[in-house]
PDB file of C-alpha atoms in Angstrom:
ATOM      1  CA  UNK A   1     -24.872   1.083 -36.443  1.00 69.00           C
ATOM      2  CA  UNK A   2     -23.051   1.411 -33.384  1.00 74.00           C
ATOM      3  CA  UNK A   3     -22.937   4.303 -30.837  1.00 78.00           C
ATOM      4  CA  UNK A   4     -20.826   5.835 -29.155  1.00 81.00           C
ATOM      5  CA  UNK A   5     -19.094   8.905 -27.497  1.00 81.00           C
ATOM      6  CA  UNK A   6     -16.784  11.061 -28.989  1.00 85.00           C
ATOM      7  CA  UNK A   7     -14.029   9.734 -26.953  1.00 85.00           C
ATOM      8  CA  UNK A   8     -14.771   6.061 -27.778  1.00 84.00           C
ATOM      9  CA  UNK A   9     -14.618   7.014 -31.121  1.00 90.00           C
ATOM     10  CA  UNK A  10     -11.285   9.006 -30.418  1.00 92.00           C
ATOM     11  CA  UNK A  11     -10.163   6.171 -28.445  1.00 90.00           C
ATOM     12  CA  UNK A  12     -10.667   3.821 -32.230  1.00 92.00           C
ATOM     13  CA  UNK A  13      -8.865   5.499 -34.330  1.00 95.00           C
ATOM     14  CA  UNK A  14      -5.842   6.370 -32.263  1.00 96.00           C
ATOM     15  CA  UNK A  15      -5.968   2.206 -32.246  1.00 96.00           C
ATOM     16  CA  UNK A  16      -6.468   1.731 -35.709  1.00 96.00           C
ATOM     17  CA  UNK A  17      -3.420   4.029 -36.500  1.00 97.00           C
ATOM     18  CA  UNK A  18      -1.779   2.037 -34.337  1.00 97.00           C
ATOM     19  CA  UNK A  19      -2.144  -1.206 -35.253  1.00 97.00           C
ATOM     20  CA  UNK A  20      -1.446   0.754 -39.132  1.00 96.00           C
ATOM     21  CA  UNK A  21       1.367   2.415 -38.525  1.00 97.00           C
ATOM     22  CA  UNK A  22       3.591   0.550 -35.595  1.00 96.00           C
ATOM     23  CA  UNK A  23       1.737  -3.544 -35.625  1.00 96.00           C
ATOM     24  CA  UNK A  24       1.315  -3.868 -39.233  1.00 96.00           C
ATOM     25  CA  UNK A  25       5.282  -2.866 -40.840  1.00 96.00           C
ATOM     26  CA  UNK A  26       6.026  -4.818 -37.790  1.00 95.00           C
ATOM     27  CA  UNK A  27       4.276  -8.309 -38.575  1.00 94.00           C
ATOM     28  CA  UNK A  28       5.793  -7.827 -42.083  1.00 94.00           C
ATOM     29  CA  UNK A  29       9.181  -7.183 -40.299  1.00 93.00           C
ATOM     30  CA  UNK A  30       8.871 -10.451 -38.663  1.00 91.00           C
ATOM     31  CA  UNK A  31       7.727 -12.287 -41.637  1.00 90.00           C
ATOM     32  CA  UNK A  32      11.141 -11.161 -43.608  1.00 90.00           C
ATOM     33  CA  UNK A  33      13.166 -11.926 -40.786  1.00 88.00           C
ATOM     34  CA  UNK A  34      11.774 -15.180 -41.028  1.00 85.00           C
ATOM     35  CA  UNK A  35      11.265 -16.021 -44.410  1.00 84.00           C
ATOM     36  CA  UNK A  36      15.701 -15.070 -44.559  1.00 84.00           C
ATOM     37  CA  UNK A  37      16.202 -18.052 -42.025  1.00 79.00           C
ATOM     38  CA  UNK A  38      16.025 -20.940 -44.804  1.00 73.00           C
ATOM     39  CA  UNK A  39      13.489 -23.286 -46.002  1.00 71.00           C
ATOM     40  CA  UNK A  40       9.855 -22.223 -45.640  1.00 68.00           C
ATOM     41  CA  UNK A  41       8.084 -25.763 -45.958  1.00 71.00           C
ATOM     42  CA  UNK A  42       9.724 -26.379 -42.027  1.00 74.00           C
ATOM     43  CA  UNK A  43       9.663 -22.694 -41.063  1.00 77.00           C
ATOM     44  CA  UNK A  44       7.441 -22.288 -38.015  1.00 84.00           C
ATOM     45  CA  UNK A  45       8.792 -18.667 -37.514  1.00 87.00           C
ATOM     46  CA  UNK A  46       7.731 -18.189 -40.908  1.00 87.00           C
ATOM     47  CA  UNK A  47       4.005 -19.597 -40.438  1.00 88.00           C
ATOM     48  CA  UNK A  48       3.197 -18.079 -37.201  1.00 90.00           C
ATOM     49  CA  UNK A  49       4.656 -14.414 -38.506  1.00 91.00           C
ATOM     50  CA  UNK A  50       2.112 -14.971 -41.444  1.00 92.00           C
ATOM     51  CA  UNK A  51      -0.385 -16.345 -38.824  1.00 94.00           C
ATOM     52  CA  UNK A  52      -0.303 -13.451 -36.678  1.00 95.00           C
ATOM     53  CA  UNK A  53      -0.014 -10.720 -39.787  1.00 96.00           C
ATOM     54  CA  UNK A  54      -3.546 -12.261 -40.861  1.00 96.00           C
ATOM     55  CA  UNK A  55      -5.050 -11.800 -37.800  1.00 97.00           C
ATOM     56  CA  UNK A  56      -3.533  -8.050 -37.827  1.00 96.00           C
ATOM     57  CA  UNK A  57      -4.947  -7.519 -40.603  1.00 96.00           C
ATOM     58  CA  UNK A  58      -8.864  -8.838 -39.998  1.00 97.00           C
ATOM     59  CA  UNK A  59      -8.298  -6.926 -36.969  1.00 96.00           C
ATOM     60  CA  UNK A  60      -8.021  -3.620 -38.527  1.00 96.00           C
ATOM     61  CA  UNK A  61     -10.686  -4.821 -41.242  1.00 96.00           C
ATOM     62  CA  UNK A  62     -13.080  -5.357 -38.343  1.00 93.00           C
ATOM     63  CA  UNK A  63     -11.945  -1.532 -36.689  1.00 93.00           C
ATOM     64  CA  UNK A  64     -12.265   0.330 -40.044  1.00 94.00           C
ATOM     65  CA  UNK A  65     -15.608  -1.279 -40.338  1.00 92.00           C
ATOM     66  CA  UNK A  66     -16.871  -0.183 -36.838  1.00 89.00           C
ATOM     67  CA  UNK A  67     -15.466   3.491 -37.342  1.00 91.00           C
ATOM     68  CA  UNK A  68     -17.604   3.930 -40.666  1.00 91.00           C
ATOM     69  CA  UNK A  69     -20.312   2.152 -39.224  1.00 88.00           C
ATOM     70  CA  UNK A  70     -20.004   4.800 -36.051  1.00 87.00           C
ATOM     71  CA  UNK A  71     -23.016   7.085 -34.563  1.00 85.00           C
ATOM     72  CA  UNK A  72     -21.292   9.462 -32.239  1.00 87.00           C
ATOM     73  CA  UNK A  73     -23.844  10.301 -30.109  1.00 81.00           C
ATOM     74  CA  UNK A  74     -24.455  14.070 -28.321  1.00 75.00           C
ATOM     75  CA  UNK A  75     -24.546  14.029 -24.586  1.00 70.00           C
ATOM     76  CA  UNK A  76     -26.074  17.486 -25.320  1.00 71.00           C
ATOM     77  CA  UNK A  77     -28.957  16.182 -26.354  1.00 70.00           C
ATOM     78  CA  UNK A  78     -30.343  13.113 -24.159  1.00 69.00           C
ATOM     79  CA  UNK A  79     -32.557  14.251 -21.658  1.00 72.00           C
ATOM     80  CA  UNK A  80     -31.814  12.474 -17.995  1.00 73.00           C
ATOM     81  CA  UNK A  81     -35.401  11.473 -17.230  1.00 83.00           C
ATOM     82  CA  UNK A  82     -34.455   7.908 -18.408  1.00 89.00           C
ATOM     83  CA  UNK A  83     -32.495   5.543 -19.006  1.00 91.00           C
ATOM     84  CA  UNK A  84     -30.660   5.404 -22.421  1.00 87.00           C
ATOM     85  CA  UNK A  85     -27.452   4.777 -23.846  1.00 86.00           C
ATOM     86  CA  UNK A  86     -25.005   7.334 -22.110  1.00 85.00           C
ATOM     87  CA  UNK A  87     -26.803   7.399 -18.845  1.00 89.00           C
ATOM     88  CA  UNK A  88     -24.993   6.482 -15.419  1.00 92.00           C
ATOM     89  CA  UNK A  89     -27.840   4.347 -13.572  1.00 94.00           C
ATOM     90  CA  UNK A  90     -27.599   3.221  -9.914  1.00 95.00           C
ATOM     91  CA  UNK A  91     -30.159   0.913  -9.636  1.00 95.00           C
ATOM     92  CA  UNK A  92     -31.028  -1.587  -6.487  1.00 95.00           C
ATOM     93  CA  UNK A  93     -31.060  -5.396  -6.441  1.00 93.00           C
ATOM     94  CA  UNK A  94     -34.597  -5.529  -4.852  1.00 92.00           C
ATOM     95  CA  UNK A  95     -34.118  -8.947  -3.641  1.00 91.00           C
ATOM     96  CA  UNK A  96     -30.537  -8.488  -1.274  1.00 93.00           C
ATOM     97  CA  UNK A  97     -30.435  -4.745  -1.587  1.00 92.00           C
ATOM     98  CA  UNK A  98     -27.247  -4.510  -3.295  1.00 93.00           C
ATOM     99  CA  UNK A  99     -26.317  -1.414  -4.861  1.00 94.00           C
ATOM    100  CA  UNK A 100     -24.842  -1.158  -8.808  1.00 94.00           C
ATOM    101  CA  UNK A 101     -24.078   1.549 -10.569  1.00 95.00           C
ATOM    102  CA  UNK A 102     -23.242   1.195 -14.102  1.00 94.00           C
ATOM    103  CA  UNK A 103     -22.577   3.780 -17.585  1.00 92.00           C
ATOM    104  CA  UNK A 104     -24.780   1.997 -20.597  1.00 92.00           C
ATOM    105  CA  UNK A 105     -22.343   2.417 -23.815  1.00 89.00           C
ATOM    106  CA  UNK A 106     -21.701   0.759 -26.841  1.00 84.00           C
ATOM    107  CA  UNK A 107     -20.136  -2.642 -27.092  1.00 84.00           C
ATOM    108  CA  UNK A 108     -16.682  -1.260 -28.126  1.00 81.00           C
ATOM    109  CA  UNK A 109     -16.328   0.958 -25.334  1.00 86.00           C
ATOM    110  CA  UNK A 110     -17.337  -1.749 -22.579  1.00 89.00           C
ATOM    111  CA  UNK A 111     -15.010  -1.890 -19.984  1.00 90.00           C
ATOM    112  CA  UNK A 112     -17.000  -3.932 -16.102  1.00 90.00           C
ATOM    113  CA  UNK A 113     -13.756  -2.632 -14.185  1.00 93.00           C
ATOM    114  CA  UNK A 114     -14.872   1.172 -15.529  1.00 92.00           C
ATOM    115  CA  UNK A 115     -18.435   0.451 -14.404  1.00 93.00           C
ATOM    116  CA  UNK A 116     -19.754   0.570 -18.104  1.00 93.00           C
ATOM    117  CA  UNK A 117     -21.494  -2.264 -19.800  1.00 93.00           C
ATOM    118  CA  UNK A 118     -22.814  -2.442 -22.971  1.00 91.00           C
ATOM    119  CA  UNK A 119     -26.526  -1.409 -24.343  1.00 89.00           C
ATOM    120  CA  UNK A 120     -26.368  -5.568 -25.582  1.00 90.00           C
ATOM    121  CA  UNK A 121     -26.121  -6.530 -22.012  1.00 93.00           C
ATOM    122  CA  UNK A 122     -29.287  -8.281 -20.543  1.00 93.00           C
ATOM    123  CA  UNK A 123     -29.172  -5.700 -17.231  1.00 92.00           C
ATOM    124  CA  UNK A 124     -28.800  -2.999 -19.464  1.00 93.00           C
ATOM    125  CA  UNK A 125     -31.717  -4.036 -22.078  1.00 93.00           C
ATOM    126  CA  UNK A 126     -33.785  -3.969 -18.713  1.00 93.00           C
ATOM    127  CA  UNK A 127     -33.320  -0.877 -17.543  1.00 94.00           C
ATOM    128  CA  UNK A 128     -33.226   1.256 -21.493  1.00 92.00           C
ATOM    129  CA  UNK A 129     -36.678   3.134 -21.506  1.00 91.00           C
ATOM    130  CA  UNK A 130     -37.365   2.966 -17.804  1.00 93.00           C
ATOM    131  CA  UNK A 131     -37.271   6.051 -14.917  1.00 92.00           C
ATOM    132  CA  UNK A 132     -36.467   6.804 -11.551  1.00 93.00           C
ATOM    133  CA  UNK A 133     -38.128   4.341  -9.162  1.00 92.00           C
ATOM    134  CA  UNK A 134     -38.883   2.109 -11.732  1.00 93.00           C
ATOM    135  CA  UNK A 135     -38.978  -2.205 -10.670  1.00 93.00           C
ATOM    136  CA  UNK A 136     -37.823  -3.567 -13.603  1.00 94.00           C
ATOM    137  CA  UNK A 137     -37.103  -7.727 -13.703  1.00 93.00           C
ATOM    138  CA  UNK A 138     -34.119  -8.072 -15.802  1.00 92.00           C
ATOM    139  CA  UNK A 139     -33.593 -12.166 -17.309  1.00 91.00           C
ATOM    140  CA  UNK A 140     -29.815 -12.773 -16.797  1.00 87.00           C
ATOM    141  CA  UNK A 141     -28.407 -16.340 -17.477  1.00 87.00           C
ATOM    142  CA  UNK A 142     -29.225 -17.719 -13.796  1.00 86.00           C
ATOM    143  CA  UNK A 143     -32.849 -16.546 -14.111  1.00 89.00           C
ATOM    144  CA  UNK A 144     -34.501 -13.281 -13.750  1.00 92.00           C
ATOM    145  CA  UNK A 145     -33.559 -10.320 -10.628  1.00 92.00           C
ATOM    146  CA  UNK A 146     -36.039  -7.127  -9.762  1.00 94.00           C
ATOM    147  CA  UNK A 147     -33.743  -4.472 -10.167  1.00 94.00           C
ATOM    148  CA  UNK A 148     -34.830  -0.493  -8.906  1.00 94.00           C
ATOM    149  CA  UNK A 149     -33.747   2.763 -10.735  1.00 94.00           C
ATOM    150  CA  UNK A 150     -32.146   4.292  -7.998  1.00 94.00           C
ATOM    151  CA  UNK A 151     -30.964   7.615 -10.190  1.00 92.00           C
ATOM    152  CA  UNK A 152     -30.364   8.287 -13.553  1.00 91.00           C
ATOM    153  CA  UNK A 153     -26.810  10.912 -14.620  1.00 87.00           C
ATOM    154  CA  UNK A 154     -25.013  11.684 -17.497  1.00 78.00           C
TER     155      UNK A 154
END
């Protein structure tokens, strides 16, 4: 089951529509165009177009599976006293006092540039379920860090 926001779900549906209505016909047209160029046994353009179409179909199928398993989270039902999915959390590295602010989202919505981290990341896993003021030890690839939860908002 993939937990996500309504916004993330809508983006996925739009991406699926674009792939099915625009990219799929374009891939078919590219195959037809390459086929018209002659001998298929030595036609690298044809092979590339077929490979592109296969990759596109795989992406479409994966997206459909994610959408089928999606569970949309209603923010109004969430409590702000503990860290959970869709929480925006400000955390402080205890050692170097660096402040970080992340929103915890599903894997499909994660985007570090926007400050959205997947609930499957070590940091998110380490702070989920904790409250403001808690200091937690989080195992990351470089070792273990101590993070203090400074604030939780939605």
